[in-house]
Short mmCIF file of C-alpha atoms and ligand atoms in Angstrom, two decimals:
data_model
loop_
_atom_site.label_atom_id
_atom_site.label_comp_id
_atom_site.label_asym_id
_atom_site.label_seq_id
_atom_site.Cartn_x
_atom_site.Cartn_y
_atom_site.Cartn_z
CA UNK A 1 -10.82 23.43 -23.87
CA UNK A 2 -13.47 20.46 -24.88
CA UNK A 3 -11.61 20.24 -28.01
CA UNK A 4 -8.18 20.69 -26.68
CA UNK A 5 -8.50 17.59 -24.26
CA UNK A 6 -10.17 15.63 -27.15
CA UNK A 7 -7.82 16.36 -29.90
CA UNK A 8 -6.28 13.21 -31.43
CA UNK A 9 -3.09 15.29 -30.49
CA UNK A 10 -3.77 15.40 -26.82
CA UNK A 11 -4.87 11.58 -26.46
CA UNK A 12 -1.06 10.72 -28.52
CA UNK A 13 0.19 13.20 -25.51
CA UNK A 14 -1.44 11.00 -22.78
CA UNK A 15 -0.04 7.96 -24.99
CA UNK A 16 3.62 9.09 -24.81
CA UNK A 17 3.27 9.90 -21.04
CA UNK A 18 2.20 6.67 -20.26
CA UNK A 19 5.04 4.96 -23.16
CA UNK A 20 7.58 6.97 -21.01
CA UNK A 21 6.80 6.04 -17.81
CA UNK A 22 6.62 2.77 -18.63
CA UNK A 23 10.35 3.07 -20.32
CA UNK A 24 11.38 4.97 -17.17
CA UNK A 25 10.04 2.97 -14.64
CA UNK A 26 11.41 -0.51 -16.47
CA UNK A 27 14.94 1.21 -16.63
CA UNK A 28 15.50 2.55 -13.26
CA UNK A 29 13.65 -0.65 -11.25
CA UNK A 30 12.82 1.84 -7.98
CA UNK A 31 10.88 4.31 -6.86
CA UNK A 32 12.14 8.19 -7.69
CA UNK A 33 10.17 10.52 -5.38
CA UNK A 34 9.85 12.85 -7.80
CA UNK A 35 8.45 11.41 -10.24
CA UNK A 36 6.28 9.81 -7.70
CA UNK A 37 5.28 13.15 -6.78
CA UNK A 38 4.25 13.63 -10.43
CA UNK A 39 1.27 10.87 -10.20
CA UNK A 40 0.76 12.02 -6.84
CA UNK A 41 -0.28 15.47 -7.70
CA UNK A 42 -2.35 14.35 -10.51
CA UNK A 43 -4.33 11.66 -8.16
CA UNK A 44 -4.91 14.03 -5.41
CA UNK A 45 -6.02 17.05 -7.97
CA UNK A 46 -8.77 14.66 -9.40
CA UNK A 47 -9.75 12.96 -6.24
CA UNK A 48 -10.29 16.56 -4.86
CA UNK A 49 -13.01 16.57 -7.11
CA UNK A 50 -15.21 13.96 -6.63
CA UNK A 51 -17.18 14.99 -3.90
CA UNK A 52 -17.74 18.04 -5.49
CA UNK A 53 -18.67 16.88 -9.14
CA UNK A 54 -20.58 13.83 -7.39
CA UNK A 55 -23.19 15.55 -4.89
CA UNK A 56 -23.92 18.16 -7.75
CA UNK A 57 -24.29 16.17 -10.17
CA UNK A 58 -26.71 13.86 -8.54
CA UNK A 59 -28.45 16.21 -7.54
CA UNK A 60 -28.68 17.81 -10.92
CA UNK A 61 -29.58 14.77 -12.24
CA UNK A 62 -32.77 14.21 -10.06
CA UNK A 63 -34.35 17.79 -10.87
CA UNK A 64 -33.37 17.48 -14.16
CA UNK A 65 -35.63 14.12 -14.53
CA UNK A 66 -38.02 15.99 -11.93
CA UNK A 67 -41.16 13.03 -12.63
CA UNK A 68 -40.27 10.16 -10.28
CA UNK A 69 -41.77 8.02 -12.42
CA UNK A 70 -39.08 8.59 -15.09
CA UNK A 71 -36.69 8.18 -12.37
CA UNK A 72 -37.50 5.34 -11.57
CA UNK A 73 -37.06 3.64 -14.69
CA UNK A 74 -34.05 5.02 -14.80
CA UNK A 75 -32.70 3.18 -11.72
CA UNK A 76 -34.81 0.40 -13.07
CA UNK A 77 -32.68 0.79 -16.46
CA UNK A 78 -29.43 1.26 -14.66
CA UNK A 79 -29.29 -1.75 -12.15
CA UNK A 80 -30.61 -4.25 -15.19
CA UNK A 81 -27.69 -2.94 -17.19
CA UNK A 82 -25.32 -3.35 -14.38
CA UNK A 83 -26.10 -6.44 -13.16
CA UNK A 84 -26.66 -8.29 -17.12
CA UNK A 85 -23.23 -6.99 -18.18
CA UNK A 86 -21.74 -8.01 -14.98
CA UNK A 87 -23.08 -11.08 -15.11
CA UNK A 88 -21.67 -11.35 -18.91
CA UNK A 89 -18.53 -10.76 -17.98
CA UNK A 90 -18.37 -13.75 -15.21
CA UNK A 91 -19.98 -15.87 -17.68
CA UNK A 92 -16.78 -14.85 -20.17
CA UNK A 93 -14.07 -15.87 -16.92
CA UNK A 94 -15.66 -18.60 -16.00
CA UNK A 95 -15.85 -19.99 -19.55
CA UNK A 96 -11.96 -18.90 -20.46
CA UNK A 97 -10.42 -20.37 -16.94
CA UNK A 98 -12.42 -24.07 -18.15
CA UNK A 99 -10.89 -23.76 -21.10
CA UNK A 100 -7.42 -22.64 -20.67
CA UNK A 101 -7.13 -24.76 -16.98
CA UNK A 102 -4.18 -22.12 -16.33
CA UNK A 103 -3.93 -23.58 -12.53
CA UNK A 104 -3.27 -27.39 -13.57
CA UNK A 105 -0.17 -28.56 -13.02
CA UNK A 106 1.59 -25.75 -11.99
CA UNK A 107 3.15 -24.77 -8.45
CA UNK A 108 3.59 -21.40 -7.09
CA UNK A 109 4.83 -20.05 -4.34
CA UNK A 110 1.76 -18.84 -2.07
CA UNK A 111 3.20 -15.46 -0.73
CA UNK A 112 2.73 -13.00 1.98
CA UNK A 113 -1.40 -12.89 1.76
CA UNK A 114 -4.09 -10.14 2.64
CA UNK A 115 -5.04 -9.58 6.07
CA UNK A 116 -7.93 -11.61 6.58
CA UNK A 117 -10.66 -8.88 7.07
CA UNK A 118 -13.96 -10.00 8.31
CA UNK A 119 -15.71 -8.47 4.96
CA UNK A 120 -19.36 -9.45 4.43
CA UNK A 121 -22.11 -8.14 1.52
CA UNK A 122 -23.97 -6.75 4.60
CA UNK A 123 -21.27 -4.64 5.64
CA UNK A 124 -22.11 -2.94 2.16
CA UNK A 125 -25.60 -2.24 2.36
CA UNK A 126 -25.48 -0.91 5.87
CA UNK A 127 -22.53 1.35 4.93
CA UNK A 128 -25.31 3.26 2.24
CA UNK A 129 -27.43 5.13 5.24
CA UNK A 130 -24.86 7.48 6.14
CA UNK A 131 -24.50 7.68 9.72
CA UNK A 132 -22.58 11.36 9.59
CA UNK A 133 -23.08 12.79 5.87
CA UNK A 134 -19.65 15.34 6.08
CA UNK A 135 -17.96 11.89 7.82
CA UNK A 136 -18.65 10.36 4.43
CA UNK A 137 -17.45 12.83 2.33
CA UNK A 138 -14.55 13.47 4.47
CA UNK A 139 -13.80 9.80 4.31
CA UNK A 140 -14.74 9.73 0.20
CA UNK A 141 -17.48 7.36 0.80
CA UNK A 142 -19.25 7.39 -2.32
CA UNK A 143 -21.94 5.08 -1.92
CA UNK A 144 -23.64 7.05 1.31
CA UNK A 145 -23.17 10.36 -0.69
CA UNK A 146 -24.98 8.91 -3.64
CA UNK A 147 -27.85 7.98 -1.27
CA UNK A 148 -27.96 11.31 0.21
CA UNK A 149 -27.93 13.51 -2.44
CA UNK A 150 -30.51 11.36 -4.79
CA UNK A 151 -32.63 12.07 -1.55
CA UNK A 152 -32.19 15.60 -1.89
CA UNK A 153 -32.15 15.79 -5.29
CA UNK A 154 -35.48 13.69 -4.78
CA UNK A 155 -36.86 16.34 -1.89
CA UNK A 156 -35.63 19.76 -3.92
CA UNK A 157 -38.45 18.50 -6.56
CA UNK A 158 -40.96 17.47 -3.96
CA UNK A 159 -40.78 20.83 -2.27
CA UNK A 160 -41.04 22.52 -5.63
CA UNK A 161 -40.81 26.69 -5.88
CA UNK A 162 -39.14 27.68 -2.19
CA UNK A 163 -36.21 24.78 -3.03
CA UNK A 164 -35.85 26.57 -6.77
CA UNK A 165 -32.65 28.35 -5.67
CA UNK A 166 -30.40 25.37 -4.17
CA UNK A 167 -31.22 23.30 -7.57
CA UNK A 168 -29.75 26.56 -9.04
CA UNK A 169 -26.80 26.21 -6.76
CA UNK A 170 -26.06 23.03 -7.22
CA UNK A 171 -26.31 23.35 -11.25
CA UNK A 172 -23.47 26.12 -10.74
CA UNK A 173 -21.27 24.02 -8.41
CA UNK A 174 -21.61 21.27 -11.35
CA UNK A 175 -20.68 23.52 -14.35
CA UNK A 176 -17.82 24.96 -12.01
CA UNK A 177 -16.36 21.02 -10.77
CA UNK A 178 -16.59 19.96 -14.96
CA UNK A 179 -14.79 23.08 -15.93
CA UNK A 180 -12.23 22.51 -13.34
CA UNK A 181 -11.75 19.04 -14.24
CA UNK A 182 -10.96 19.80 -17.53
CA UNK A 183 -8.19 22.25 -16.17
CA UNK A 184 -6.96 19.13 -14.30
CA UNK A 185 -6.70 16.62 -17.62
CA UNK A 186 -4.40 18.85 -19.28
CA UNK A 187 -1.74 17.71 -16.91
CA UNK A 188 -2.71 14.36 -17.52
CA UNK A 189 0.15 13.12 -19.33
CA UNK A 190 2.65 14.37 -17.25
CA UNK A 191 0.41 13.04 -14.39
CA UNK A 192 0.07 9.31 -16.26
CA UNK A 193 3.72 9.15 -16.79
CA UNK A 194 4.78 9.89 -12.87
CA UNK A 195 2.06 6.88 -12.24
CA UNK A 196 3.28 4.48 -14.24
CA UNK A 197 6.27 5.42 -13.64
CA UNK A 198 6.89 4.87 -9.58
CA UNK A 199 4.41 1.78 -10.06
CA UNK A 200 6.69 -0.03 -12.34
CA UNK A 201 9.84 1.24 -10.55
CA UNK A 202 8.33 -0.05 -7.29
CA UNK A 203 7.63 -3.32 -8.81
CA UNK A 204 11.45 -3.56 -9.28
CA UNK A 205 12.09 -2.77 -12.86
CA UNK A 206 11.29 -4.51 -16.27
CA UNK A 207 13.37 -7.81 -15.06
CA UNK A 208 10.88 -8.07 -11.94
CA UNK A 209 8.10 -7.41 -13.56
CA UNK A 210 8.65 -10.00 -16.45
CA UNK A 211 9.35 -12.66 -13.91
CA UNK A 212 6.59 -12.28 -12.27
CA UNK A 213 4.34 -12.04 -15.44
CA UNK A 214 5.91 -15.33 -16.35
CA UNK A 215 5.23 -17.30 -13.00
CA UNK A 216 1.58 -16.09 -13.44
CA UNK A 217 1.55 -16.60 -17.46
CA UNK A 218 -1.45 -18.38 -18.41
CA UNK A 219 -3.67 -16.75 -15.20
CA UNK A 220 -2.58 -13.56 -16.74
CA UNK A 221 -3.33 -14.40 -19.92
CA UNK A 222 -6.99 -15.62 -19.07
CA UNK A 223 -7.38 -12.66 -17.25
CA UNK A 224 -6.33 -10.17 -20.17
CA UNK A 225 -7.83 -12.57 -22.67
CA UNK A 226 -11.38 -12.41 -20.64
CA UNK A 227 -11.38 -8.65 -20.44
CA UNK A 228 -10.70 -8.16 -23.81
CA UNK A 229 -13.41 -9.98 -24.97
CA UNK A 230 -15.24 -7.77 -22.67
CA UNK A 231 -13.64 -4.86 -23.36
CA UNK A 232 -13.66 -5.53 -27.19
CA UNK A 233 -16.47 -7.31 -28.32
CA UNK A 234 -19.18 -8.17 -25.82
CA UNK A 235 -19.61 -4.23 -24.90
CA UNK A 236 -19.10 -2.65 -28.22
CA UNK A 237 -22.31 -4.84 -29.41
CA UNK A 238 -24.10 -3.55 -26.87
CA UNK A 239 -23.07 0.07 -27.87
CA UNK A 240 -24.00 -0.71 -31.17
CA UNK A 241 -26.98 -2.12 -30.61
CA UNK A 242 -28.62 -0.11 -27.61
CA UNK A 243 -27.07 2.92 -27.67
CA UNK A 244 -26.63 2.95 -31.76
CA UNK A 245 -23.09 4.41 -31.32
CA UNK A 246 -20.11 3.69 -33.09
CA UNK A 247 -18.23 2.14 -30.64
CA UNK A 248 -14.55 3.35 -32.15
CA UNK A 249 -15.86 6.94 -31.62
CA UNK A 250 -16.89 6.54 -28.17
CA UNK A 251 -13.83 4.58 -27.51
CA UNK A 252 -11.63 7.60 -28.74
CA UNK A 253 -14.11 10.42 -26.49
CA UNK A 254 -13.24 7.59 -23.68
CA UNK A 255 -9.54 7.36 -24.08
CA UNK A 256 -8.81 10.54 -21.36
CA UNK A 257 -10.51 8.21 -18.69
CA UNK A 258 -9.23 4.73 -19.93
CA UNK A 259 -5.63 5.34 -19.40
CA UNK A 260 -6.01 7.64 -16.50
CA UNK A 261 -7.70 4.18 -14.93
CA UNK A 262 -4.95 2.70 -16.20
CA UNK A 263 -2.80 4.63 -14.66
CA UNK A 264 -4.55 5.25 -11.15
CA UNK A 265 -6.14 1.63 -10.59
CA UNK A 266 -8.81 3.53 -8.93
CA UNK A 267 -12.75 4.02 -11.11
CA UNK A 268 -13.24 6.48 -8.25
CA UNK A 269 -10.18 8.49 -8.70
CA UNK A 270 -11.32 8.40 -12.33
CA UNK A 271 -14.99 9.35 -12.25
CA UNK A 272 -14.11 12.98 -12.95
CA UNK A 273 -12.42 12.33 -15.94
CA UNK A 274 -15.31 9.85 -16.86
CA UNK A 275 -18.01 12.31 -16.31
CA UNK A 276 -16.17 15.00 -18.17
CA UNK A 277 -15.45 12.88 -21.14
CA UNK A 278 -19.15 11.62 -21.56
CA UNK A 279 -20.37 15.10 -21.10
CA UNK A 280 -18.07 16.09 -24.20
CA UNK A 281 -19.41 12.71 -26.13
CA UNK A 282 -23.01 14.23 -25.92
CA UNK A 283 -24.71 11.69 -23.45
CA UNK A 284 -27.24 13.74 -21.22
CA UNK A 285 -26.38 15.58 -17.84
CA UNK A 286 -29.08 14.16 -16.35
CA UNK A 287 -28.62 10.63 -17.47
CA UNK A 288 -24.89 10.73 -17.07
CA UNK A 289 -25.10 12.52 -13.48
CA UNK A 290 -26.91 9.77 -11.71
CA UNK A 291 -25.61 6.37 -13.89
CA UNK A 292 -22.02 7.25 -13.48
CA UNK A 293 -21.57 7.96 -9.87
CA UNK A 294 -23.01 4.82 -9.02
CA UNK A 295 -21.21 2.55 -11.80
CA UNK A 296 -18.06 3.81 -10.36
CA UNK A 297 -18.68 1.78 -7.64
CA UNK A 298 -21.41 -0.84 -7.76
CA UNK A 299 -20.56 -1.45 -11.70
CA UNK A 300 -17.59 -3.65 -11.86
CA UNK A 301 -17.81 -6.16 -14.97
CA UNK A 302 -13.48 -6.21 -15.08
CA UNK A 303 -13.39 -6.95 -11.53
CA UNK A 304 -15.77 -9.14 -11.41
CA UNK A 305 -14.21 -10.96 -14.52
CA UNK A 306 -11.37 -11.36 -12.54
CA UNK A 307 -12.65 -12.59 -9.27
CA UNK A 308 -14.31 -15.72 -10.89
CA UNK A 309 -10.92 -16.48 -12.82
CA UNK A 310 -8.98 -16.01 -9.95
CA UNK A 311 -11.39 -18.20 -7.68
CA UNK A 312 -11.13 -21.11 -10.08
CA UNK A 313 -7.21 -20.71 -10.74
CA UNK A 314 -6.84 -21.14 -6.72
CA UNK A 315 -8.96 -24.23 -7.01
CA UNK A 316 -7.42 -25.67 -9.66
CA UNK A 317 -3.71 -24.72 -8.42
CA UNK A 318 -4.70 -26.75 -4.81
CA UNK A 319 -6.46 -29.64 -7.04
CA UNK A 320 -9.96 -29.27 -5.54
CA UNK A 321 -12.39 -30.00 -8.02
CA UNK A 322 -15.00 -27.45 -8.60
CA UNK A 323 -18.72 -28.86 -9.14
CA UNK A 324 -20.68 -27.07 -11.79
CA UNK A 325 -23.31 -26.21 -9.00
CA UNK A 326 -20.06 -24.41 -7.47
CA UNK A 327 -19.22 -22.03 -10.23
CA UNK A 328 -22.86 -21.12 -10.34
CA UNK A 329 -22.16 -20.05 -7.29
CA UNK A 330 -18.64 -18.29 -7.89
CA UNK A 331 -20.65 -16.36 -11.15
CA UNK A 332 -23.61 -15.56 -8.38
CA UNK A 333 -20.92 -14.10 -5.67
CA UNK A 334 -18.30 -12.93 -7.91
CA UNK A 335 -21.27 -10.58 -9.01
CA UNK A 336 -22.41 -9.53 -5.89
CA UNK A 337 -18.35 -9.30 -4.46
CA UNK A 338 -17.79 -6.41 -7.69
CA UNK A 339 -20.58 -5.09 -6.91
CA UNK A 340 -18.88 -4.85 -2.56
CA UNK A 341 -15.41 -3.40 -4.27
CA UNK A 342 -14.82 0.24 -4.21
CA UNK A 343 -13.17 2.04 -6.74
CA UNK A 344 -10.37 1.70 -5.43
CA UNK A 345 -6.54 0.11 -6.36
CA UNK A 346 -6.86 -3.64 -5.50
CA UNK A 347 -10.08 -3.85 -3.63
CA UNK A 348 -11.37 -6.82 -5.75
CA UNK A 349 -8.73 -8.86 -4.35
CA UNK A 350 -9.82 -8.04 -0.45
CA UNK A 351 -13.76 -8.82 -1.57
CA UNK A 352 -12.44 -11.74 -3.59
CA UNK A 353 -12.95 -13.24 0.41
CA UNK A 354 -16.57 -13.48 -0.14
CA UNK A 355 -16.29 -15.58 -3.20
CA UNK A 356 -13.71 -18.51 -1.77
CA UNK A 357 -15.28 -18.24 1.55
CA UNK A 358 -19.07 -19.11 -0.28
CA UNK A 359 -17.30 -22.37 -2.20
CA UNK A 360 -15.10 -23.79 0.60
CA UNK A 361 -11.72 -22.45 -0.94
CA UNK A 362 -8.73 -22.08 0.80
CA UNK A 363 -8.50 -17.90 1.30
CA UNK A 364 -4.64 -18.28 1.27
CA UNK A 365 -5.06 -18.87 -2.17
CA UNK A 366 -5.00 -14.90 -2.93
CA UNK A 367 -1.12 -14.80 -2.07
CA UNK A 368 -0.77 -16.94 -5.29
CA UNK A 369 -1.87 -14.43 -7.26
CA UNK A 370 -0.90 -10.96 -5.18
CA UNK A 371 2.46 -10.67 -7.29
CA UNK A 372 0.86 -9.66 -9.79
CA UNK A 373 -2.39 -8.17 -9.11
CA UNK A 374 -0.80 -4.41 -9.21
CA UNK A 375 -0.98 -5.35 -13.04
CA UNK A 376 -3.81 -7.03 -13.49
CA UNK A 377 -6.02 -4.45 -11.51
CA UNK A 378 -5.02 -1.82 -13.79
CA UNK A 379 -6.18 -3.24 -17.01
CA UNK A 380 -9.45 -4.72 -14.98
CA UNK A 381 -10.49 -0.81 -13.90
CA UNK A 382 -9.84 0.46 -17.02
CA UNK A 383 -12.79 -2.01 -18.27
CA UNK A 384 -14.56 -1.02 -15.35
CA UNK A 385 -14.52 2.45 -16.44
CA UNK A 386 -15.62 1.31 -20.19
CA UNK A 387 -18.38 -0.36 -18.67
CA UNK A 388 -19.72 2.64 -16.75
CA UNK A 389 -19.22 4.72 -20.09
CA UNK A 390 -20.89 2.43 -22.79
CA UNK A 391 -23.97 1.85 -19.33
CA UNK A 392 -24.10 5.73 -19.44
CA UNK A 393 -23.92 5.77 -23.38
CA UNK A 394 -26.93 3.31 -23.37
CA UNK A 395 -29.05 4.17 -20.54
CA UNK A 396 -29.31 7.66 -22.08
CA UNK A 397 -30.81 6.19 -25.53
CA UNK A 398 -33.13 3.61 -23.98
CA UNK A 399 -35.11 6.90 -21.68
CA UNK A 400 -34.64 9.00 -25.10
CA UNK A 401 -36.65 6.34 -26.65
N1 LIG B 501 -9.31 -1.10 -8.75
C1 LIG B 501 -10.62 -1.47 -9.18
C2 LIG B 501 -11.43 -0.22 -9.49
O1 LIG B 501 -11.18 0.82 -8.94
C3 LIG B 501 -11.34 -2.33 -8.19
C4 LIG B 501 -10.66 -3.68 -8.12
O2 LIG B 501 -10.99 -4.55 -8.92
O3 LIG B 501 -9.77 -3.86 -7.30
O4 LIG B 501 -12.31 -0.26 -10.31
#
């Protein structure tokens, strides 16, 4: 199985699926239930797991580490990780959009925009205590989940020999959820091409998605240009360097779980796939377990990229002049508002609020750039993902050493 779903062969499978949607989907310009029904299958089967793969995994991971100690300098690991390469990626935006200007001079239409939802950074860190633990799961909370089961994992350890047999449990309902998962990824070609797909079909077709590429041109290219960089050189080096990996290797043991966030838009939807695919790379259960579940939805160094750019393409498409104190403040908030986003498709553009809100930007700006966010969020998750992956990759080597 590992070496079925790994198999150069398999990946050129999910590359085709993917090639043909896109081909089918530019072609017939509209939405074919069927093939809908395709993606939709796929979605559901690896959502289903997440719960599942997430509560035992945690759970494994905190017995596995057992000394708290070592745990936390794990966390302590994990959050400096997240928060520097976040932070690198703003830096990366915030540089590019100076650069490139791609909001001066140009006029777009502002469009239909989000519903203004009251969203605030508190609303986050209340939402961790879980109010009603099976609410949260029912509702695919992740973040009150992760909170519960680390305190589990965290009470199984302090209650020692009588709590033996749930740790064994859970360590079955974790092989079980991987091995499952890996059932699930062999339909992920036919599952990537019924994504993308509908997407591009609902998007009208390859003539409305060009257009609307075009009107957006040089915010889409800072965007893609930014995560690139990201995506191609700033997080390799620190693959190399920290986790002394070759970073084309890891790409390829990643490329099951970058296209599938590709396809979904979702780093939650995709966390099975990520977990299984770092398990098969050789990173540790117990590392992987706890740094994954919570990168899928606190570590966001795509969307993140993206929310700076996009802050500072409104400003400069309504000619307000940003202040440098002012994009210290977008990096500072565009951090913390990836860090609010759940893995989910286009939530970066809802916390996106917090950032224009902070600098006195006009929050109508975001219908300037919703055309073509559908887009742009898929190729920012799939660096999410890579993020979580290479944090995993490198977290694991720094406790090893
Ligand atoms: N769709 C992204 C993710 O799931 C979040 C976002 O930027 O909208 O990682």
């Amino acid at each position: 199985m590992k070496n079925s779903t790994k198999s150069t062969k398999f990946i050129i499978y999910i590359m085709l699926g993917m090639l043909l949607g896109g081909i089918t989907g530019a072609i017939i310009g509209k939405e074919i239930p069927f093939i809908k029904l395709l993606g939709e299958l796929f979605l559901n089967a690896l959502k289903m797991m997440i719960i599942p793969l997430i509560f035992s995994s945690m759970i494994l991971g905190v017995t596995a580490i057992g000394d708290s100690r070592k745990l936390g300098k794990m966390g302590g690991f994990t959050i400096l990780y997240y928060l520097l390469t976040t932070f690198l990626a703003v830096t990366t935006g915030i540089i590019l959009v100076n650069i490139i200007k791609p909001g001066v001079g140009i006029s777009i239409k502002v469009g239909k925009n989000v519903t203004e939802h009251a969203y605030s950074f508190l609303d986050v860190i209340r939402g961790i205590i879980p109010e009603n633990i099976i609410q949260s799961m029912s509702n695919g909370d992740i973040l009150p989940v992760i909170f519960f089961a680390l305190f589990f994992g965290i009470v199984i350890n302090i209650v020692g020999e009588k709590a033996k047999p749930v740790s064994v449990f859970f360590e079955g309902v974790f092989e079980i959820s991987l091995k499952m998962t890996h059932y699930i990824i062999l339909f992920a070609p036919i599952g990537v091409f019924g994504l993308v797909a509908s997407r591009l079909g609902q998007a009208g077709g390859w003539f409305a998605f060009k257009d609307e590429l075009i009107g957006l041109g040089f915010y889409s290219v800072t965007v893609i240009l930014g995560l690139s960089i990201h995506a191609f050189i700033s997080l390799p080096i620190i693959l190399w360097i920290f986790a002394k990996r070759s970073p084309i290797k890891f790409l390829k043991s990643m490329s099951d779980a970058l296209f599938t966030a590709f396809s979904t838009a979702s780093s939650s939807a995709t966390l099975p796939l990520t977990m299984t695919c770092v398990e098969d790379a050789g990173v540790n259960r117990s590392t992987s377990g706890f740094v994954l579940p919570l990168g899928a939805t606190v570590n966001m160094d795509g969307t993140a990229l993206y929310e700076a750019v996009a802050a500072i393409f409104i400003a400069q498409l309504y000619g307000i002049e940003i202040t440098f104190v002012q994009q210290v403040i977008i990096v500072l908030t565009a951090t913390l508002a990836a860090i609010g986003a759940a893995g989910i498709p286009q939530a970066g553009l809802v916390t996106m609020i917090i950032v224009l809100k902070t600098v006195g930007l006009p929050i109508e700006g975001i219908g300037a750039i919703l055309a073509i966010d559908w887009f742009l969020d898929r190729i920012r998750t799939t660096v999410n993902v890579w993020g979580d992956s290479v944090g995993s990759a490198v977290i694991d080597n720094l406790m090893k050493e």
